[in-house]
CSV table of C-alpha atoms in Angstrom, one decimal:
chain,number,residue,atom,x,y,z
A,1,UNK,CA,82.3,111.4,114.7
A,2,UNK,CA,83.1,108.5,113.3
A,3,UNK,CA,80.3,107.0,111.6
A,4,UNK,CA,78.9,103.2,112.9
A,5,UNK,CA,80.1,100.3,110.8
A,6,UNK,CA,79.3,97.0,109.8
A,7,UNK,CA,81.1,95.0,112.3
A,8,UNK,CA,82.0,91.5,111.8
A,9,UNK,CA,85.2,89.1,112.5
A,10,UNK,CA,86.0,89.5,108.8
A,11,UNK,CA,85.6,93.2,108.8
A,12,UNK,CA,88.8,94.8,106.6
A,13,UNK,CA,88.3,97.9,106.1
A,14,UNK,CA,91.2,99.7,107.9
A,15,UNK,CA,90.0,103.4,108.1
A,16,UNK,CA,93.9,104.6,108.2
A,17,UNK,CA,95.6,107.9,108.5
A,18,UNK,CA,98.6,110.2,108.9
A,19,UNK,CA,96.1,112.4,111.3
A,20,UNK,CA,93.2,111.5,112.4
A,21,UNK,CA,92.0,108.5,110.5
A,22,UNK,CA,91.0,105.3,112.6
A,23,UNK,CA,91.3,101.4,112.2
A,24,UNK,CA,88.4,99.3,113.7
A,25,UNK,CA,89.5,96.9,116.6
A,26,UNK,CA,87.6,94.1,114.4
A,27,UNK,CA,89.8,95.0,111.5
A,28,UNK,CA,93.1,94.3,113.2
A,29,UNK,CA,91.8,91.2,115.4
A,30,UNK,CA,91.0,90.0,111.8
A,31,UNK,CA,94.0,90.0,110.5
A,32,UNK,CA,95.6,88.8,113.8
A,33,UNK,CA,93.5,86.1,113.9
A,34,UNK,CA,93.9,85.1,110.4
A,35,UNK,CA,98.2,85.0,110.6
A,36,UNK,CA,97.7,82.6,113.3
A,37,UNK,CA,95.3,80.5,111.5
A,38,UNK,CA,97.0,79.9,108.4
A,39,UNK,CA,100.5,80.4,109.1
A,40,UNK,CA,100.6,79.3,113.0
A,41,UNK,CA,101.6,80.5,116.2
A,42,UNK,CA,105.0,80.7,115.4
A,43,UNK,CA,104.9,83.0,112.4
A,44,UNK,CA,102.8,85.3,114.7
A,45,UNK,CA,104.8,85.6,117.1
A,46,UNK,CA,107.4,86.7,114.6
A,47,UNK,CA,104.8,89.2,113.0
A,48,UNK,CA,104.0,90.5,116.6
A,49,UNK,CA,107.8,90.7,117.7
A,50,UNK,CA,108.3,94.2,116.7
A,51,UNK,CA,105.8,95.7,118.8
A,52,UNK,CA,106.2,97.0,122.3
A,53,UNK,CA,104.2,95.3,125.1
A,54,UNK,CA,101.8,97.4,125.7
A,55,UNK,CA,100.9,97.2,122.0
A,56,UNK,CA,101.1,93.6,121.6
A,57,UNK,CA,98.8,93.1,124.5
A,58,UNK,CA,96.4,95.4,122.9
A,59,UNK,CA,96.8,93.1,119.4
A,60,UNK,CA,96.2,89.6,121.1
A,61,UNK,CA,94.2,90.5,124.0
A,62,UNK,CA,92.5,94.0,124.3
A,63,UNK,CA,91.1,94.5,121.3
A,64,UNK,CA,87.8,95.6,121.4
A,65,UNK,CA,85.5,95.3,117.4
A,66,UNK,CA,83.7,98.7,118.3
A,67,UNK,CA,86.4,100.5,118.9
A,68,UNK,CA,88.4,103.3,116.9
A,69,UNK,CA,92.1,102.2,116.6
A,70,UNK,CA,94.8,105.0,115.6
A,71,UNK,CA,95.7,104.2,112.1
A,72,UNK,CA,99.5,103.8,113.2
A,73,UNK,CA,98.7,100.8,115.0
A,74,UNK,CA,96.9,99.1,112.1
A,75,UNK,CA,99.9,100.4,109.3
A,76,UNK,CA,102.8,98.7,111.7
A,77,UNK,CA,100.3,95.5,111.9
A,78,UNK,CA,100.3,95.8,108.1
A,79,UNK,CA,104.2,96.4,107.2
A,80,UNK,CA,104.9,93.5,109.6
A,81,UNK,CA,102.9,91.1,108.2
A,82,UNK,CA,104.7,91.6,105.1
A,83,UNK,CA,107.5,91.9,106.4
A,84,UNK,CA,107.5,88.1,107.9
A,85,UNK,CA,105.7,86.6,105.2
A,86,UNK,CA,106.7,88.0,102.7
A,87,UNK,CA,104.6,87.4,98.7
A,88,UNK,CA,102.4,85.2,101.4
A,89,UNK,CA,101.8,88.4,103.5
A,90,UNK,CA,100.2,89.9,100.5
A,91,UNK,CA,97.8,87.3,100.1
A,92,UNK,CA,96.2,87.8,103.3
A,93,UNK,CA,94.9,91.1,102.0
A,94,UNK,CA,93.1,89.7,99.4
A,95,UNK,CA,91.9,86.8,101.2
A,96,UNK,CA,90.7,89.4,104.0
A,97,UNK,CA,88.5,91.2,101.7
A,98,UNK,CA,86.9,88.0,100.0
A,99,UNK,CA,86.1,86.7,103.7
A,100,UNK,CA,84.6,90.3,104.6
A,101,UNK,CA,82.5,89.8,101.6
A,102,UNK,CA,81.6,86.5,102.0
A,103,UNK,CA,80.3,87.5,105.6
A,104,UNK,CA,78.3,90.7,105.0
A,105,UNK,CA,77.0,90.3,101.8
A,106,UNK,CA,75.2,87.0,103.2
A,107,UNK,CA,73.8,89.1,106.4
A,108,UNK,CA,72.6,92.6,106.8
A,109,UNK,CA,73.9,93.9,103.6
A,110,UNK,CA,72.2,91.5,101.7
A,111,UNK,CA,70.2,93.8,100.4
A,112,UNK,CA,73.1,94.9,98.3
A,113,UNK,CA,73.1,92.0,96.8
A,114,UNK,CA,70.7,91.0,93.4
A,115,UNK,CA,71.7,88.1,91.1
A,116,UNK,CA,72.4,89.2,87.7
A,117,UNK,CA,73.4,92.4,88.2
A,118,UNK,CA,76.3,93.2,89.9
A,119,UNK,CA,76.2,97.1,89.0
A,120,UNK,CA,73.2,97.4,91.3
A,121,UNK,CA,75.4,96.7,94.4
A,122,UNK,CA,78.3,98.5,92.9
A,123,UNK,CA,76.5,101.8,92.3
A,124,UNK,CA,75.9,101.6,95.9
A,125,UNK,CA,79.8,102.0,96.5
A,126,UNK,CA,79.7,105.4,97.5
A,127,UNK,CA,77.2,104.8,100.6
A,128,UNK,CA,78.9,101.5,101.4
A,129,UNK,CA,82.2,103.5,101.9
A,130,UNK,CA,80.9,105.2,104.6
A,131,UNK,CA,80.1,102.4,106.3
A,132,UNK,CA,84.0,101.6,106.8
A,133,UNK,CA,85.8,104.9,106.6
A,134,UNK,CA,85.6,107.9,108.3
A,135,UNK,CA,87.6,110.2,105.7
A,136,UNK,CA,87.5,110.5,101.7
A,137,UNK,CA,85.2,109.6,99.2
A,138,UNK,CA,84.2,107.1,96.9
A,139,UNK,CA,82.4,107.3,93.3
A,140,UNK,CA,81.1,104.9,90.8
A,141,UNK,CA,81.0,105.0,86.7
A,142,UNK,CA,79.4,102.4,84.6
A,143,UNK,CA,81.9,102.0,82.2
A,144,UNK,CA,80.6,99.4,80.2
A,145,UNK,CA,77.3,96.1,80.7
A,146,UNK,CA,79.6,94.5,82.8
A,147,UNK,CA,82.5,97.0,83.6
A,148,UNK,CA,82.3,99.8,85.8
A,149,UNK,CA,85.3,102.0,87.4
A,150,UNK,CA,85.5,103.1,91.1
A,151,UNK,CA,87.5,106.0,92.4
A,152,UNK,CA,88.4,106.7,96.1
A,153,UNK,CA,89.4,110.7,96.5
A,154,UNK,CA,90.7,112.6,99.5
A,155,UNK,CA,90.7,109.8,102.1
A,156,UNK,CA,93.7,110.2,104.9
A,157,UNK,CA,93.3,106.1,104.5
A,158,UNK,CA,95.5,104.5,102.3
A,159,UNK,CA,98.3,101.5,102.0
A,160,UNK,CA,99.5,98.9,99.9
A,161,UNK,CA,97.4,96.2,102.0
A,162,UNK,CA,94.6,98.2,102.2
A,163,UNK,CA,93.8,98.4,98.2
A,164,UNK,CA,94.5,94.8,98.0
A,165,UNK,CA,91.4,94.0,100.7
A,166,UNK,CA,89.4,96.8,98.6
A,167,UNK,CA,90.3,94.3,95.6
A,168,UNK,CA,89.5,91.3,97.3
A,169,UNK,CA,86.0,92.4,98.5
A,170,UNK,CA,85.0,93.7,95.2
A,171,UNK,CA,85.7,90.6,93.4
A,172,UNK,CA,83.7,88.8,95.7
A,173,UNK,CA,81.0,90.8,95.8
A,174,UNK,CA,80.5,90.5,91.9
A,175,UNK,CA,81.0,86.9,92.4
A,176,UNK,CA,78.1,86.8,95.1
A,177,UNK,CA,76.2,88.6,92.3
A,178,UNK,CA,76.4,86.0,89.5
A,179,UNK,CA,79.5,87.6,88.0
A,180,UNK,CA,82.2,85.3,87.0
A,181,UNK,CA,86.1,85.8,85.1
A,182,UNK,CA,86.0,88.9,87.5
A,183,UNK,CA,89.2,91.2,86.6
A,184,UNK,CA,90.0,94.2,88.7
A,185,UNK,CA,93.0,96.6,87.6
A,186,UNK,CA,94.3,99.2,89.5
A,187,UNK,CA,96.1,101.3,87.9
A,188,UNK,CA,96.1,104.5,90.0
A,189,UNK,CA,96.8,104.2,94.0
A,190,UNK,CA,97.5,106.4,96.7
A,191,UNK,CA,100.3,104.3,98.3
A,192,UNK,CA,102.1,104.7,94.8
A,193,UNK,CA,102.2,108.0,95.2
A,194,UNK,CA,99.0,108.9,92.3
A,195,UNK,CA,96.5,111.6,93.7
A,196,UNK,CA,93.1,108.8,94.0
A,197,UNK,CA,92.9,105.2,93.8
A,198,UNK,CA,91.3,103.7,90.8
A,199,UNK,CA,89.4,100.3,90.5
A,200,UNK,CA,88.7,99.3,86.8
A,201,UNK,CA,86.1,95.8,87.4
A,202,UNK,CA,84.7,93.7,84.5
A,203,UNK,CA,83.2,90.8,84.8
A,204,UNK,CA,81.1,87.7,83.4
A,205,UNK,CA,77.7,86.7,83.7
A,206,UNK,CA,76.9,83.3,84.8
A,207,UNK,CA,73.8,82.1,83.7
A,208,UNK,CA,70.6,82.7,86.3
A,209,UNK,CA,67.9,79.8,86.6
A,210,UNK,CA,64.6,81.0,84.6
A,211,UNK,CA,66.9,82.9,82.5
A,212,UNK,CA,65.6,82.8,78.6
């Protein structure tokens, strides 16, 4: 079963497949919701053009945030946005994951959260992957005071767009933990054909009130 996940209007997430993986309705009406906002109604319209009816209907109107999505929905919602939009398109991603962040870091995940020390949330990466995906694996290594590398392994879920949100959320979340100058590399992905995706983060520390 798939496990219960954090759902928000911001959540990214997009547990995708090639079998069996699943995309959460709130993960697509995100992204829907966020090409009409920026870009408009018109670019939209162009994003949603491709689908059949029954599909688009589902995208604008029937989408419910609970619900388990086949991933081939969510990578045609993906490839399309990109498609129209182009370098812009790409951007969403990252904005996506920042948002998602933003939003449930500050609520019931807050207690990932501890100023000063962004390792203590990211060592937590492994459970918190659980919360969003229902295939795969993810590890943490402290690499360094304020570097640490993360590894995702044998998940069905993977895309281009989908590594950018993981980015995105990551360097907010160090952010919300006093981390500044964050850097994220990523020099091994799935969707570029490498056997895991790899995260290398690094970061600043801002300076914490009652600090000596």
């Amino acid at each position: 079963m798939p496990p219960t996940g954090l759902l928000s209007p911001v959540d990214w997430f997009a547990s995708i497949e090639v079998c069996m993986a699943n995309v959460k309705g709130s993960v697509l009406r995100s992204r829907v919701d966020f090409v009409e906002k920026k870009f408009g109604r018109e670019q939209l319209d162009q994003v949603l053009g491709s689908f059949s009816k029954k599909d688009r209907y589902t995208l604008e109107r029937g989408l419910l945030p609970a619900q388990w999505y086949p991933f081939a929905l969510g990578e045609r919602l993906e490839k399309a946005i990109l498609q129209v939009l182009g370098e812009e398109g790409r951007s969403i991603f990252m904005e996506l994951g920042r948002r998602s962040a933003t939003y449930n870091l500050a609520g019931v995940h807050k207690v990932f959260v501890r100023a000063g020390d962004p390792h203590h949330l990211l060592s937590r990466a492994p459970a918190i992957y659980q919360l969003y995906y229902d295939t795969g694996s993810r590890t943490y290594e402290k690499t360094g005071e304020n570097s640490c590398r993360l590894i995702t392994s044998n998940s069905e879920a993977f895309s281009d767009g989908d590594c950018l949100t993981v980015m995105g959320w990551h360097e907010r979340a160090v952010e919300m933990c006093a981390g500044r100058d964050v850097s994220i590399q990523h020099p091994r992905c799935r969707a570029r054909g490498d056997a895991v995706c790899e995260y290398l983060i690094s970061w600043n520390l801002e300076s914490i009130e009652g600090d000596t």
